[in-house]
Short mmCIF file of C-alpha atoms and ligand atoms in Angstrom, two decimals:
data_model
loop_
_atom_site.label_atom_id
_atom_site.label_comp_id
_atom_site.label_asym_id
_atom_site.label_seq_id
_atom_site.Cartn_x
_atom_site.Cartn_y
_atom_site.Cartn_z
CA UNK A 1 41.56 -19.34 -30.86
CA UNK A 2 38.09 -20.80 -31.11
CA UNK A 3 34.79 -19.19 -32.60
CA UNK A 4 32.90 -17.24 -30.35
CA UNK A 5 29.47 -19.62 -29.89
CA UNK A 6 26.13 -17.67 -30.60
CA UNK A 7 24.18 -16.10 -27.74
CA UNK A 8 21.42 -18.30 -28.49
CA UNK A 9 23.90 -21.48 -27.71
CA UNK A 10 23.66 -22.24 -24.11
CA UNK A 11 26.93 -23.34 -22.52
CA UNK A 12 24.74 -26.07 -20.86
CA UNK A 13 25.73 -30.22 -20.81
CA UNK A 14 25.01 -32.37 -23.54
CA UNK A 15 21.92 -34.21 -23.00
CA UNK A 16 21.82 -36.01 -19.39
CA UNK A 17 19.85 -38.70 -19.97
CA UNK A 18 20.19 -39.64 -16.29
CA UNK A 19 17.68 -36.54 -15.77
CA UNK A 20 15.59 -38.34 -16.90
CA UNK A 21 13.02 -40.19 -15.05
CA UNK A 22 10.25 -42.27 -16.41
CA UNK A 23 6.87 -42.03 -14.62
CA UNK A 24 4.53 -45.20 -15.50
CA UNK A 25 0.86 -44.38 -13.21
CA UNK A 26 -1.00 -47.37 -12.17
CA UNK A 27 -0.12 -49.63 -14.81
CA UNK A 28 -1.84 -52.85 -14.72
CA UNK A 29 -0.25 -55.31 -15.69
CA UNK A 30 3.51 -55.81 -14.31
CA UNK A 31 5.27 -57.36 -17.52
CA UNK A 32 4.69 -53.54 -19.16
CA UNK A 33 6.82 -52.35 -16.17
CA UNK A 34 9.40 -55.14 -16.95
CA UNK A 35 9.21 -54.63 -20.86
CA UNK A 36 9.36 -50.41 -19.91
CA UNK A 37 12.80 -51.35 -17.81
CA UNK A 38 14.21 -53.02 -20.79
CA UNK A 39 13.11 -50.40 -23.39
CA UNK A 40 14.95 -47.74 -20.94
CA UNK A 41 17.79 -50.02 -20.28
CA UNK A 42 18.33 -50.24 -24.08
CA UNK A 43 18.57 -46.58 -24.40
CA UNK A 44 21.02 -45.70 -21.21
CA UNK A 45 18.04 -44.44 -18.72
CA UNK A 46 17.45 -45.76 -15.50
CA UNK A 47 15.65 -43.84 -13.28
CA UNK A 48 11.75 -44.89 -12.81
CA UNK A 49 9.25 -43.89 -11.07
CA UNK A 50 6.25 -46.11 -10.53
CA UNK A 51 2.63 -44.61 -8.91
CA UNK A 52 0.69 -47.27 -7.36
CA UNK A 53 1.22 -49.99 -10.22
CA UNK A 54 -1.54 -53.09 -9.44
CA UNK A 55 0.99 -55.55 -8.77
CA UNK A 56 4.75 -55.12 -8.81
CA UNK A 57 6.96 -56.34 -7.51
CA UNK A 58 6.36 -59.24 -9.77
CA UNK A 59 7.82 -62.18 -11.31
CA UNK A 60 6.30 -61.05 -14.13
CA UNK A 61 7.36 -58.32 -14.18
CA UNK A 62 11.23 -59.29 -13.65
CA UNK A 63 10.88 -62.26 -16.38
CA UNK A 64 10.20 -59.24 -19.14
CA UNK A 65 13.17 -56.85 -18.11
CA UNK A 66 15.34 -59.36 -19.10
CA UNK A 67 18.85 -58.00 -18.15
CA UNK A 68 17.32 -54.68 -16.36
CA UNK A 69 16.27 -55.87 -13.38
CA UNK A 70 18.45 -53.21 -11.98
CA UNK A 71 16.28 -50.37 -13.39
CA UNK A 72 12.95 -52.48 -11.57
CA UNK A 73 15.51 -52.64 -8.03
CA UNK A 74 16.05 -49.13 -7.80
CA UNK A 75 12.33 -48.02 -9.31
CA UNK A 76 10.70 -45.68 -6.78
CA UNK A 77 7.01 -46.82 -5.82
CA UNK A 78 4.78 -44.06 -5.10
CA UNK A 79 1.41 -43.25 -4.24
CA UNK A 80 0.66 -40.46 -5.95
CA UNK A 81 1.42 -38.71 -8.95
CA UNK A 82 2.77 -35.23 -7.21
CA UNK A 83 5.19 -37.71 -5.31
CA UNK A 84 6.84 -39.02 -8.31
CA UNK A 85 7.53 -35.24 -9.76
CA UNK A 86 7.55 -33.36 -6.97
CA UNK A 87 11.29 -32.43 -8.13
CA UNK A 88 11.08 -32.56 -11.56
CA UNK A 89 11.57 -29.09 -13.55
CA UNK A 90 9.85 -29.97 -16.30
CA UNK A 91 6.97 -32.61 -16.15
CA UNK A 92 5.85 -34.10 -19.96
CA UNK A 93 2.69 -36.92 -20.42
CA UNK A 94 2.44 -38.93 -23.13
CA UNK A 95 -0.71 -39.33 -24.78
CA UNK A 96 -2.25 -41.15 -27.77
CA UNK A 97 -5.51 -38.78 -28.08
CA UNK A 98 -5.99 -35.50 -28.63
CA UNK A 99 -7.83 -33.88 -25.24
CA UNK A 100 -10.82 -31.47 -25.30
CA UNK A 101 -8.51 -28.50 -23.91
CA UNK A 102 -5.55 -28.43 -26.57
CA UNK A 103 -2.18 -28.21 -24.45
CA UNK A 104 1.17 -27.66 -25.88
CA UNK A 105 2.13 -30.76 -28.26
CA UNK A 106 5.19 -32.02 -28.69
CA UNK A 107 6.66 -34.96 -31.25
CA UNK A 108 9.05 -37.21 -29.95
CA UNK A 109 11.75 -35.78 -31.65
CA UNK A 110 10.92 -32.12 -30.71
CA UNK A 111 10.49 -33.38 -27.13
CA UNK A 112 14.26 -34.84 -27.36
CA UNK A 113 15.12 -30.81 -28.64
CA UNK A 114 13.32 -29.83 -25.75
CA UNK A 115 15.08 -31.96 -23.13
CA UNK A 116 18.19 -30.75 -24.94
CA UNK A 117 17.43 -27.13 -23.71
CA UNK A 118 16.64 -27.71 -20.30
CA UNK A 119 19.33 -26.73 -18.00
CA UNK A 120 21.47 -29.09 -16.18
CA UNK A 121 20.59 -29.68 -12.78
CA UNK A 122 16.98 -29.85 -13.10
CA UNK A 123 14.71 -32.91 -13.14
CA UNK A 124 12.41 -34.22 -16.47
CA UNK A 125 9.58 -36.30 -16.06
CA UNK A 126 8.32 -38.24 -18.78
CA UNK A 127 4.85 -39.47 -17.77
CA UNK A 128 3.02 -42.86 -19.45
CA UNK A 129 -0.89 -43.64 -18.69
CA UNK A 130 -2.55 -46.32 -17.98
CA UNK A 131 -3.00 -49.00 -20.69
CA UNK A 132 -6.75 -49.06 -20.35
CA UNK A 133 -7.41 -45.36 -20.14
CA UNK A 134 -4.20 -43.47 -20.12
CA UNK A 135 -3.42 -40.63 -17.94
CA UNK A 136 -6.52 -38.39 -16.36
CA UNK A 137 -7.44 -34.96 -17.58
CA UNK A 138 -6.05 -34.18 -14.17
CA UNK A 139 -2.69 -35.50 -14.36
CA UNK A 140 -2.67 -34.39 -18.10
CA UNK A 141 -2.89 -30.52 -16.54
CA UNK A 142 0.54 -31.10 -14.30
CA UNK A 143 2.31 -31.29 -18.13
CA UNK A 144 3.76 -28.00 -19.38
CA UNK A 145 3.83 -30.14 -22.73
CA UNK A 146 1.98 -33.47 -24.30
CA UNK A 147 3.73 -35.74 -26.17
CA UNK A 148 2.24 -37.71 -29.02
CA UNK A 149 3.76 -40.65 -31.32
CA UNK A 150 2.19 -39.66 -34.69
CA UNK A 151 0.81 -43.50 -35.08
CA UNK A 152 -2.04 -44.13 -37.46
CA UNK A 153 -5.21 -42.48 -36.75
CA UNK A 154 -7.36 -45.23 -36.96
CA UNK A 155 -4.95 -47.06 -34.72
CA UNK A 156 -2.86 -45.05 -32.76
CA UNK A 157 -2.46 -46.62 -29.31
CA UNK A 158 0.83 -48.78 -28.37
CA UNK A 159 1.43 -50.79 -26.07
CA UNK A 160 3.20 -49.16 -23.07
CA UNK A 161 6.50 -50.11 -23.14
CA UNK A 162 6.89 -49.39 -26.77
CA UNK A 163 5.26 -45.92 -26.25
CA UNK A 164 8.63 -45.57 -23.42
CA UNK A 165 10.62 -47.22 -26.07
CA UNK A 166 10.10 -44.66 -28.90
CA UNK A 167 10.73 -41.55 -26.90
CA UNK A 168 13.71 -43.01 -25.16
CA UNK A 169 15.01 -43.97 -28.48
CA UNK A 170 14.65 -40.26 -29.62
CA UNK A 171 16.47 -39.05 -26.51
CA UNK A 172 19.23 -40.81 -27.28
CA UNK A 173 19.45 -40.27 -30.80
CA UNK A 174 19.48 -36.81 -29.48
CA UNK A 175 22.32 -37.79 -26.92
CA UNK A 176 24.02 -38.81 -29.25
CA UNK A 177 24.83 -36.47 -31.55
CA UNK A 178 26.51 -32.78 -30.95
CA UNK A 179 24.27 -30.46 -32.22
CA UNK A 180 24.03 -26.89 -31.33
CA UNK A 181 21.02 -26.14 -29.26
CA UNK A 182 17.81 -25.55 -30.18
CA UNK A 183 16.91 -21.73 -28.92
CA UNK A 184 14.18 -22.72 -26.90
CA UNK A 185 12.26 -21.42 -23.59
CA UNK A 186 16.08 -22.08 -21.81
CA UNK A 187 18.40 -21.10 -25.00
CA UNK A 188 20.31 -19.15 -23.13
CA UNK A 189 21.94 -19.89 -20.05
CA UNK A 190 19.00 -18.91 -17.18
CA UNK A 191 20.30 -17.20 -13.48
CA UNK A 192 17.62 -19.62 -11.65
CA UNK A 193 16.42 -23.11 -12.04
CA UNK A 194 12.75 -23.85 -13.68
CA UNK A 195 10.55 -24.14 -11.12
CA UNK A 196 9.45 -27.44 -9.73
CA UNK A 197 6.26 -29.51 -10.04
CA UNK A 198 5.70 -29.51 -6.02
CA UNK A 199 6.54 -25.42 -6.12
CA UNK A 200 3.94 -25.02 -9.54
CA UNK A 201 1.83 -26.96 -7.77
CA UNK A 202 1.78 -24.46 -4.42
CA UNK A 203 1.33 -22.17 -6.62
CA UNK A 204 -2.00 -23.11 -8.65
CA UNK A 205 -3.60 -24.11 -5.30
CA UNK A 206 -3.13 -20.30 -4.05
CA UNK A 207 -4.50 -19.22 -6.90
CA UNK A 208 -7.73 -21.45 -6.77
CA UNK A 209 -7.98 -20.35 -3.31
CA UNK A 210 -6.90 -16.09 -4.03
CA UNK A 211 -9.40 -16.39 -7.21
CA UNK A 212 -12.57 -17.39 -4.68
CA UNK A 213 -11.48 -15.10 -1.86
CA UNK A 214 -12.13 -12.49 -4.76
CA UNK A 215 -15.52 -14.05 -6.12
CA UNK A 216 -13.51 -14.51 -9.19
CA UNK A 217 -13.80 -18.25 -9.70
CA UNK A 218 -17.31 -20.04 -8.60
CA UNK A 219 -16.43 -23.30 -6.70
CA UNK A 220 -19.82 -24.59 -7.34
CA UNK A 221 -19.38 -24.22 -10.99
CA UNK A 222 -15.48 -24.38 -11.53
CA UNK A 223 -15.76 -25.29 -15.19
CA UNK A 224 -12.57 -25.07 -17.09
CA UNK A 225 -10.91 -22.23 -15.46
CA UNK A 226 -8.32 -23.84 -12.84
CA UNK A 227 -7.17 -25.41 -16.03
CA UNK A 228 -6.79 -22.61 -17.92
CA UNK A 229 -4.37 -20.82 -15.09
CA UNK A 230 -2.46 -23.85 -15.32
CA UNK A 231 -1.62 -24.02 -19.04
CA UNK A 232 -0.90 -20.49 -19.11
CA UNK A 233 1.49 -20.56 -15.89
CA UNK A 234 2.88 -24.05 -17.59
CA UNK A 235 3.33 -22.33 -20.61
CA UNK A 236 5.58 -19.38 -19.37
CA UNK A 237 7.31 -21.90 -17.60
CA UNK A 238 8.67 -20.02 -14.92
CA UNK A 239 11.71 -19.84 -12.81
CA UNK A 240 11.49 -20.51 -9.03
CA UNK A 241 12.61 -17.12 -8.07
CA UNK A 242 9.25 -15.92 -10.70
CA UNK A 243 7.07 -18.89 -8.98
CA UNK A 244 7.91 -17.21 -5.69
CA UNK A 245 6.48 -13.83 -6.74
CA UNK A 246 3.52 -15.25 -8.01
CA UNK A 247 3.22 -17.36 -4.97
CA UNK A 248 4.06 -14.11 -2.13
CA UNK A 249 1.67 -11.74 -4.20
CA UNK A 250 -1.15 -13.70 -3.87
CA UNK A 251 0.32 -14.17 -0.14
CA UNK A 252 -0.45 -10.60 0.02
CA UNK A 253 -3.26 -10.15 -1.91
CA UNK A 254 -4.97 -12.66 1.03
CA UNK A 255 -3.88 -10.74 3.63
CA UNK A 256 -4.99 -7.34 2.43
CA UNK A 257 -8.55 -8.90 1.81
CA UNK A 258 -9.01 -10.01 5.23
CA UNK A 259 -7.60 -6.91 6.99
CA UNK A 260 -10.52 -5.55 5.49
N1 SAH B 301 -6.14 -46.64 -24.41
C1 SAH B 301 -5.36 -45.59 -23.89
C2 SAH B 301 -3.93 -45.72 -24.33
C3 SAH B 301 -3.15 -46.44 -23.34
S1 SAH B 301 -1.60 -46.95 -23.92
C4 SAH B 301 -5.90 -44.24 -24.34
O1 SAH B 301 -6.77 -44.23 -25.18
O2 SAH B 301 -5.44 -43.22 -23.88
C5 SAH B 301 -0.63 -46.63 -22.46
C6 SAH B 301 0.19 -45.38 -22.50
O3 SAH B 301 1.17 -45.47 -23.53
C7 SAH B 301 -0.57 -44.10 -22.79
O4 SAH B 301 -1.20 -43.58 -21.64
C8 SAH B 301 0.55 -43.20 -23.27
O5 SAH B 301 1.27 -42.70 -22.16
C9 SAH B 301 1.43 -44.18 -24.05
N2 SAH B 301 1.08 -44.16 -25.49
C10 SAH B 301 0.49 -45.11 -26.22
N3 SAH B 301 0.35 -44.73 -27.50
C11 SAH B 301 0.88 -43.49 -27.60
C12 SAH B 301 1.03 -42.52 -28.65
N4 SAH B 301 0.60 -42.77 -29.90
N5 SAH B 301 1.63 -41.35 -28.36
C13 SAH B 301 2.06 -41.07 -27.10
N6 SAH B 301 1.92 -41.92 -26.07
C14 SAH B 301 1.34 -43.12 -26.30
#
């Protein structure tokens, strides 16, 4: 007979690194997106996502995927950010600097434990700036987590497609071998998928608009709150049936207020 597993084992899949989709927003210049296919190729993923790149497709970009100019045939080209996660249940940017609002960090091997735990079924996207200026404040707040390669300090941006290549090598690593879970946020196996990006995101827009309605949030002088909803909500990383009673009580809340 085998050993009962421990509670805090989940029954889930072994890694599925075809959950995985890379996200690459409005890189510049196309070889990156051919060197990022490659780097993903390498380490078995193929599903990317790319939001309104300057100039692909490209010879350029096809010379520098060497043999994965499948992944750059079957990329999605988006316009926006929202469109590329939209079904992702768990939405991670990777960033070489430390931003004013600290957000839940992640190493790339922690992020691979992370993956790990996420239940089967449900969508990760792995987001990568731009090479000038990295991702936005704005898209940086869609994350529930950040990921940062601990490069020097005094020289700790690289190039794109070795930024994909580092966490996709970790993910596989992690793939790779048969480790119990880590008992994280999903340890156990969960009665509802996370919620996704285009649900979370429904959901911070009601409530902006609920926190107004009650004079709680100034839209003249926002400052940092919106943010500060979103890192919390991010944080608890809800299911969609607990996204849904967020979303219907506010709903309600809105209705009550105007029947006044
Ligand atoms: N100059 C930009 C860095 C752009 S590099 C900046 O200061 O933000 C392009 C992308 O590669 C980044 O947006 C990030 O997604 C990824 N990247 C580069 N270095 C990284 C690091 N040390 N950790 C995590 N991601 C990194």
């Amino acid at each position: 007979m085998s050993e009962p597993q421990p509670a805090t084992v989940s029954a889930h899949s072994e890694l599925d690194l075809s959950a995985i989709r890379v996200v690459l927003v409005h890189t510049s210049h196309s070889g990156n997106i051919g060197a990022a296919a490659r780097a993903m190729k390498t380490m078995g993923l193929s599903d990317l996502a790319l939001v309104s790149p300057n100039d692909f497709p490209s010879d350029e970009a096809y010379a520098r995927s060497s043999g994965a100019q499948d992944v750059l045939d079957n990329a999605q080209i988006v316009e926006s950010l929202d469109d590329a996660i939209a079904e992702c249940g768990l939405v991670v940017g990777a960033s070489a600097r430390s931003r004013s609002l600290p957000w839940p960090m992640l190493d790339p091997r922690q992020l691979a434990d992370r993956v790990a735990d996420h239940p089967a079924g449900s969508k990760i996207a792995l987001l990568f700036g731009r090479e000038k200026s990295g991702l936005t404040n704005e898209e940086l707040a869609r994350c529930h987590y950040h990921v940062n390669i601990p490069a020097n300090p005094d020289y700790s941006s690289l190039n794109l497609a070795q930024a994909v290549q580092v966490l996709a090598y970790e993910l596989r690593m992690r793939a790779l071998v048969n480790e119990p879970r880590p008992a994280g946020p999903w340890g156990v196996d969960w009665d509802q998928p996370p919620a996704r990006a285009d649900q979370l995101e429904g959901l911070f827009q009601a409530w902006e608009k609920t926190l107004v309605e009650v004079d709680f949030l100034d839209p003249t002088n926002p400052r940092t709150l919106m943010n500060k909803v979103r890192r919390l909500i991010l944080r608890a990383q809800p299911d969609e049936v607990e996204a849904n009673i967020l979303r219907g009580f506010l709903t309600q809340v809105d209705k009550s207020l105007r029947k006044r």
